[in-house]
Amino acid sequence: MTVAEFNEQVQQLRQRYPDDRSAIMGALHLAQARHGGWLPTEALKEVAQAMELTPAYVQSVASFYDMYHLAPVGRHAVEVCTNLSCALVGAQQVVEAFESELGVPPGETTSDGEVTFRTAECLGGCGYAPVVVVDHRYREPVRPDQVPAIVEELRGG
């Protein structure tokens, strides 16, 4: 998608809202898709220009939400909920199992660029804790002994 096409789509989004600043979430989503799954500085500037906002404002919104990535991410994403419901039933052990299997701590991407591993404050699956989201698909509940198979699946095994 070209910058002109991006701007056109953002303008269409802005028309859907009484306060057109509300379109910023959709604009960031479009920009992230346009830039390979993350938001480099250039993408934030494009959103700011299309939305007639300051880059600082756009950055503040993008940095607040977990769904926006301000650094390159892997081809696959693994997120483990660490909120109270998940924490009470073993989320930390699941985090440690992923850390061991992937060889990276939360917030990092594996050296081959394949998997970005993150923790999340809440993934909305409290009744089925602990929750793990793999490439936008929920797996619940996940036990530490299931982690090696999940990682093997991600790696094509």
XYZ file of N, CA and C in Angstrom:
471
model
N 0.848 -1.161 0.000
C 0.000 0.000 0.000
C 0.904 1.239 0.000
N 0.586 2.161 -0.879
C 1.365 3.404 -0.964
C 0.944 4.355 0.148
N 1.721 5.409 0.347
C 1.378 6.426 1.338
C 0.044 7.078 0.976
N -0.162 7.327 -0.313
C -1.422 7.945 -0.753
C -2.615 7.041 -0.434
N -2.463 5.738 -0.687
C -3.550 4.800 -0.382
C -3.787 4.728 1.129
N -2.696 4.745 1.882
C -2.803 4.743 3.342
C -3.583 5.980 3.807
N -3.191 7.147 3.307
C -3.866 8.391 3.689
C -5.353 8.345 3.347
N -5.667 7.796 2.199
C -7.069 7.696 1.788
C -7.852 6.798 2.755
N -7.271 5.668 3.134
C -7.948 4.770 4.066
C -8.124 5.420 5.443
N -7.117 6.167 5.882
C -7.223 6.848 7.172
C -8.325 7.900 7.116
N -8.429 8.628 6.008
C -9.484 9.644 5.886
C -10.857 8.987 5.939
N -10.991 7.812 5.334
C -12.256 7.085 5.408
C -12.572 6.675 6.842
N -11.555 6.247 7.574
C -11.739 5.908 8.992
C -12.192 7.125 9.790
N -11.543 8.245 9.556
C -11.856 9.464 10.308
C -13.316 9.874 10.139
N -13.888 9.623 8.971
C -15.270 10.010 8.705
C -16.283 9.199 9.510
N -15.860 8.079 10.065
C -16.769 7.209 10.823
C -17.035 7.705 12.241
N -16.248 8.666 12.718
C -16.308 9.067 14.117
C -16.700 10.535 14.262
N -17.517 10.845 15.281
C -17.862 12.252 15.522
C -16.613 13.072 15.873
N -15.713 12.494 16.643
C -14.414 13.116 16.925
C -13.398 12.283 16.154
N -12.904 12.827 15.069
C -12.083 12.022 14.161
C -10.779 11.516 14.766
N -10.379 12.050 15.937
C -9.195 11.515 16.611
C -9.411 10.067 17.040
N -10.663 9.681 17.175
C -10.979 8.309 17.574
C -10.523 7.292 16.542
N -10.250 7.714 15.347
C -9.789 6.811 14.290
C -8.321 6.434 14.453
N -7.658 6.953 15.452
C -6.228 6.692 15.605
C -5.926 5.204 15.780
N -6.781 4.481 16.470
C -6.538 3.046 16.675
C -6.535 2.317 15.325
N -7.519 2.587 14.514
C -7.570 1.964 13.194
C -6.418 2.393 12.314
N -6.046 3.663 12.410
C -4.923 4.169 11.616
C -3.621 3.491 12.028
N -3.421 3.295 13.315
C -2.223 2.594 13.780
C -2.220 1.143 13.314
N -3.383 0.522 13.346
C -3.493 -0.861 12.862
C -3.113 -0.942 11.376
N -3.639 -0.032 10.578
C -3.295 0.002 9.149
C -1.799 0.228 8.941
N -1.240 1.156 9.695
C 0.186 1.472 9.568
C 1.040 0.278 9.964
N 0.645 -0.396 11.015
C 1.416 -1.558 11.455
C 1.389 -2.654 10.388
N 0.248 -2.884 9.793
C 0.154 -3.877 8.716
C 0.998 -3.453 7.516
N 0.982 -2.173 7.228
C 1.736 -1.634 6.087
C 3.245 -1.757 6.285
N 3.685 -1.754 7.544
C 5.113 -1.765 7.854
C 5.577 -3.115 8.399
N 4.940 -4.182 7.989
C 5.431 -5.514 8.331
C 5.233 -5.937 9.771
N 4.176 -5.433 10.415
C 3.843 -5.900 11.744
C 4.379 -5.072 12.895
N 4.994 -3.946 12.596
C 5.466 -3.059 13.669
C 5.386 -1.616 13.212
N 5.641 -0.690 14.151
C 5.486 0.732 13.877
C 6.819 1.470 14.028
N 7.599 1.518 12.962
C 8.820 2.323 13.033
C 8.457 3.811 13.109
N 9.425 4.641 13.395
C 9.202 6.087 13.508
C 8.500 6.635 12.274
N 8.895 6.157 11.114
C 8.280 6.597 9.854
C 6.771 6.345 9.853
N 6.348 5.184 10.367
C 4.923 4.852 10.417
C 4.171 5.790 11.354
N 4.783 6.086 12.492
C 4.141 7.007 13.443
C 3.982 8.387 12.829
N 4.973 8.819 12.068
C 4.894 10.124 11.398
C 3.806 10.114 10.331
N 3.673 8.999 9.606
C 2.627 8.902 8.586
C 1.244 8.992 9.222
N 1.065 8.310 10.348
C -0.221 8.373 11.051
C -0.479 9.798 11.527
N 0.540 10.410 12.104
C 0.387 11.789 12.593
C -0.027 12.728 11.467
N 0.623 12.602 10.340
C 0.308 13.481 9.215
C -1.116 13.218 8.708
N -1.470 11.953 8.544
C -2.798 11.615 8.027
C -3.903 12.024 8.998
N -3.604 11.962 10.282
C -4.602 12.276 11.303
C -4.564 13.732 11.752
N -3.575 14.483 11.263
C -3.383 15.879 11.657
C -3.169 15.983 13.173
N -2.282 15.116 13.658
C -1.913 15.069 15.073
C -0.398 15.194 15.179
N 0.098 15.372 16.371
C 1.555 15.422 16.543
C 2.100 14.000 16.620
N 3.331 13.797 16.168
C 3.943 12.476 16.315
C 4.002 12.026 17.778
N 4.179 12.972 18.702
C 4.228 12.624 20.126
C 2.897 12.036 20.601
N 1.797 12.606 20.139
C 0.488 12.085 20.519
C 0.305 10.669 19.974
N 0.677 10.471 18.710
C 0.548 9.152 18.081
C 1.415 8.137 18.827
N 2.628 8.536 19.161
C 3.547 7.671 19.912
C 2.945 7.306 21.270
N 2.306 8.256 21.927
C 1.738 7.984 23.248
C 0.635 6.943 23.173
N -0.171 6.998 22.137
C -1.234 6.007 21.972
C -0.632 4.648 21.620
N 0.295 4.640 20.675
C 0.902 3.379 20.239
C 1.658 2.688 21.371
N 2.282 3.460 22.228
C 3.064 2.857 23.311
C 2.192 2.391 24.473
N 0.966 2.859 24.541
C 0.072 2.478 25.630
C -0.505 1.074 25.439
N -0.825 0.723 24.208
C -1.519 -0.528 23.931
C -0.559 -1.647 23.531
N -0.795 -2.846 24.087
C 0.040 -4.014 23.774
C -0.078 -4.473 22.324
N -1.160 -4.129 21.679
C -1.379 -4.632 20.317
C -0.509 -3.934 19.268
N 0.114 -2.833 19.653
C 0.996 -2.114 18.727
C 2.438 -2.408 19.105
N 3.253 -2.633 18.098
C 4.645 -3.016 18.311
C 5.564 -1.899 17.831
N 6.396 -1.396 18.736
C 7.307 -0.302 18.407
C 8.704 -0.803 18.058
N 8.845 -2.106 17.958
C 10.102 -2.731 17.542
C 9.728 -3.908 16.649
N 10.654 -4.328 15.784
C 10.344 -5.470 14.911
C 9.930 -6.701 15.731
N 9.032 -7.466 15.175
C 8.539 -8.662 15.844
C 8.787 -9.886 14.957
N 8.742 -11.039 15.586
C 8.946 -12.290 14.868
C 7.760 -12.660 14.005
N 7.968 -13.699 13.226
C 6.910 -14.201 12.360
C 5.754 -14.760 13.191
N 6.092 -15.276 14.370
C 5.089 -15.801 15.296
C 5.113 -14.978 16.579
N 3.962 -14.908 17.240
C 3.863 -14.194 18.516
C 3.282 -15.118 19.571
N 3.917 -15.112 20.739
C 3.433 -15.872 21.893
C 3.252 -14.883 23.034
N 2.054 -14.855 23.599
C 1.772 -13.981 24.739
C 1.208 -14.828 25.871
N 1.728 -14.595 27.073
C 1.247 -15.296 28.254
C 0.635 -14.261 29.192
N -0.601 -14.501 29.600
C -1.260 -13.615 30.545
C -0.633 -13.798 31.925
N -0.337 -12.689 32.576
C 0.242 -12.752 33.917
C -0.624 -12.019 34.947
N -1.853 -11.710 34.584
C -2.742 -11.032 35.521
C -3.119 -11.987 36.652
N -3.832 -11.489 37.638
C -4.082 -12.219 38.869
C -4.666 -13.618 38.651
N -5.717 -13.739 37.862
C -6.349 -15.056 37.680
C -5.359 -16.066 37.115
N -4.574 -15.651 36.147
C -3.584 -16.553 35.554
C -2.415 -16.788 36.508
N -2.012 -15.745 37.209
C -0.893 -15.869 38.149
C -1.209 -16.877 39.246
N -2.437 -16.900 39.697
C -2.813 -17.798 40.787
C -2.779 -19.277 40.389
N -2.835 -19.547 39.103
C -2.849 -20.954 38.665
C -1.636 -21.315 37.810
N -0.534 -20.574 37.983
C 0.718 -21.024 37.395
C 1.234 -20.293 36.177
N 0.791 -19.082 35.941
C 1.276 -18.344 34.765
C 2.793 -18.170 34.788
N 3.366 -17.916 35.957
C 4.811 -17.701 36.017
C 5.569 -18.948 35.578
N 5.077 -20.118 35.927
C 5.733 -21.358 35.489
C 5.615 -21.525 33.973
N 4.493 -21.092 33.404
C 4.322 -21.137 31.946
C 5.294 -20.162 31.286
N 5.434 -18.971 31.850
C 6.396 -17.988 31.339
C 7.799 -18.585 31.371
N 8.171 -19.177 32.489
C 9.511 -19.766 32.629
C 9.730 -20.904 31.633
N 8.692 -21.686 31.365
C 8.814 -22.777 30.395
C 9.046 -22.226 28.987
N 8.304 -21.171 28.615
C 8.525 -20.551 27.301
C 9.917 -19.929 27.231
N 10.323 -19.283 28.291
C 11.647 -18.672 28.341
C 12.721 -19.732 28.100
N 12.578 -20.870 28.732
C 13.535 -21.964 28.586
C 13.505 -22.549 27.167
N 12.322 -22.804 26.658
C 12.183 -23.416 25.327
C 12.639 -22.487 24.200
N 12.323 -21.206 24.327
C 12.644 -20.243 23.272
C 14.047 -19.657 23.414
N 14.555 -19.660 24.639
C 15.883 -19.098 24.875
C 15.907 -17.583 24.932
N 14.751 -16.973 25.169
C 14.683 -15.515 25.305
C 13.718 -15.170 26.435
N 13.957 -14.043 27.101
C 13.020 -13.603 28.131
C 11.815 -12.908 27.482
N 10.763 -12.698 28.268
C 9.616 -11.954 27.731
C 10.051 -10.582 27.212
N 9.413 -10.181 26.119
C 9.728 -8.895 25.513
C 10.781 -8.986 24.427
N 11.261 -10.196 24.155
C 12.329 -10.386 23.167
C 11.861 -11.283 22.019
N 12.654 -11.261 20.954
C 12.422 -12.108 19.785
C 13.597 -13.068 19.671
N 13.303 -14.295 19.294
C 14.366 -15.290 19.152
C 15.385 -14.829 18.118
N 16.612 -15.328 18.243
C 17.705 -14.873 17.376
C 17.437 -15.145 15.898
N 16.619 -16.154 15.594
C 16.291 -16.443 14.197
C 15.147 -15.572 13.681
N 14.612 -14.706 14.553
C 13.537 -13.796 14.142
C 12.186 -14.462 13.988
N 12.071 -15.687 14.454
C 10.833 -16.428 14.245
C 9.750 -16.138 15.280
N 10.127 -16.004 16.562
C 9.120 -15.927 17.618
C 9.384 -14.733 18.529
N 8.369 -13.910 18.708
C 8.411 -12.852 19.709
C 7.601 -13.342 20.897
N 8.221 -13.281 22.067
C 7.612 -13.780 23.300
C 7.331 -12.602 24.218
N 6.090 -12.497 24.666
C 5.705 -11.376 25.535
C 4.797 -11.865 26.651
N 4.768 -11.105 27.721
C 3.739 -11.300 28.732
C 2.705 -10.201 28.517
N 1.499 -10.466 28.981
C 0.419 -9.491 28.813
C -0.295 -9.321 30.141
N -0.758 -8.132 30.387
C -1.439 -7.839 31.643
C -2.759 -8.594 31.752
N -3.507 -8.681 30.683
C -4.759 -9.434 30.705
C -5.134 -9.802 29.281
N -5.476 -11.062 29.091
C -5.898 -11.521 27.770
C -7.380 -11.912 27.756
N -8.078 -11.622 28.858
C -9.527 -11.783 28.888
C -10.025 -13.216 28.944
N -9.222 -14.141 29.437
C -9.661 -15.526 29.535
C -9.581 -16.039 30.958
N -9.961 -15.207 31.903
C -9.762 -15.504 33.333
C -10.385 -16.828 33.762
N -11.465 -17.220 33.162
C -12.127 -18.458 33.552
C -11.414 -19.704 33.074
N -10.412 -19.536 32.232
C -9.691 -20.670 31.658
C -8.191 -20.519 31.833
N -7.794 -19.919 32.913
C -6.396 -19.568 33.151
C -5.537 -20.813 33.407
N -4.238 -20.716 33.118
C -3.549 -19.599 32.481
C -3.725 -19.604 30.960
N -3.819 -18.398 30.424
C -4.092 -18.202 29.006
C -2.801 -17.882 28.256
N -2.658 -18.513 27.104
C -1.556 -18.223 26.186
C -2.185 -17.932 24.831
N -1.725 -16.864 24.187
C -2.190 -16.549 22.839
C -1.016 -16.770 21.892
N -1.241 -17.634 20.917
C -0.219 -17.947 19.922
C -0.758 -17.515 18.569
N -0.097 -16.537 17.977
C -0.522 -16.019 16.670
C -2.013 -15.690 16.653
N -2.465 -14.968 17.674
C -3.835 -14.476 17.809
C -4.864 -15.575 18.086
N -4.401 -16.774 18.418
C -5.325 -17.858 18.757
C -5.133 -18.232 20.219
N -6.230 -18.271 20.929
C -6.184 -18.568 22.361
C -5.971 -20.050 22.605
N -5.125 -20.320 23.598
C -4.946 -21.679 24.116
C -5.151 -21.561 25.612
N -6.064 -22.356 26.116
C -6.398 -22.236 27.523
C -6.960 -23.534 28.058
N -6.695 -23.899 29.250
C -5.557 -23.468 30.052
C -4.281 -24.152 29.549
N -3.170 -23.510 29.737
C -1.881 -24.063 29.302
C -1.049 -24.378 30.538
N -0.493 -25.583 30.549
C 0.402 -26.005 31.630
C 1.848 -25.938 31.126
N 2.792 -25.796 32.019
C 4.202 -25.732 31.605
C 4.638 -26.937 30.774
N 4.102 -28.115 31.063
C 4.512 -29.313 30.314
C 3.990 -29.318 28.870
N 3.074 -28.419 28.540
C 2.565 -28.310 27.171
C 3.408 -27.369 26.304
N 4.246 -26.573 26.935
C 5.013 -25.547 26.226
C 5.952 -26.124 25.170
N 6.713 -27.193 25.452
C 7.601 -27.718 24.400
C 6.866 -28.080 23.107
N 5.691 -28.655 23.219
C 4.919 -29.014 22.019
C 4.441 -27.771 21.272
N 4.070 -26.732 22.004
C 3.634 -25.487 21.365
C 4.799 -24.878 20.585
N 5.968 -24.846 21.203
C 7.145 -24.277 20.537
C 7.539 -25.127 19.332
N 7.472 -26.437 19.458
C 7.801 -27.320 18.332
C 6.839 -27.065 17.161
N 5.573 -26.885 17.490
C 4.570 -26.573 16.462
C 4.900 -25.267 15.751
N 5.302 -24.262 16.510
C 5.667 -22.970 15.916
C 6.865 -23.098 14.987
N 7.778 -23.929 15.353
C 9.002 -24.101 14.565
C 8.812 -25.070 13.394
N 7.564 -25.518 13.212
C 7.267 -26.348 12.058
C 7.479 -27.826 12.292
N 7.547 -28.224 13.548
C 7.828 -29.629 13.869
C 6.669 -30.487 13.997
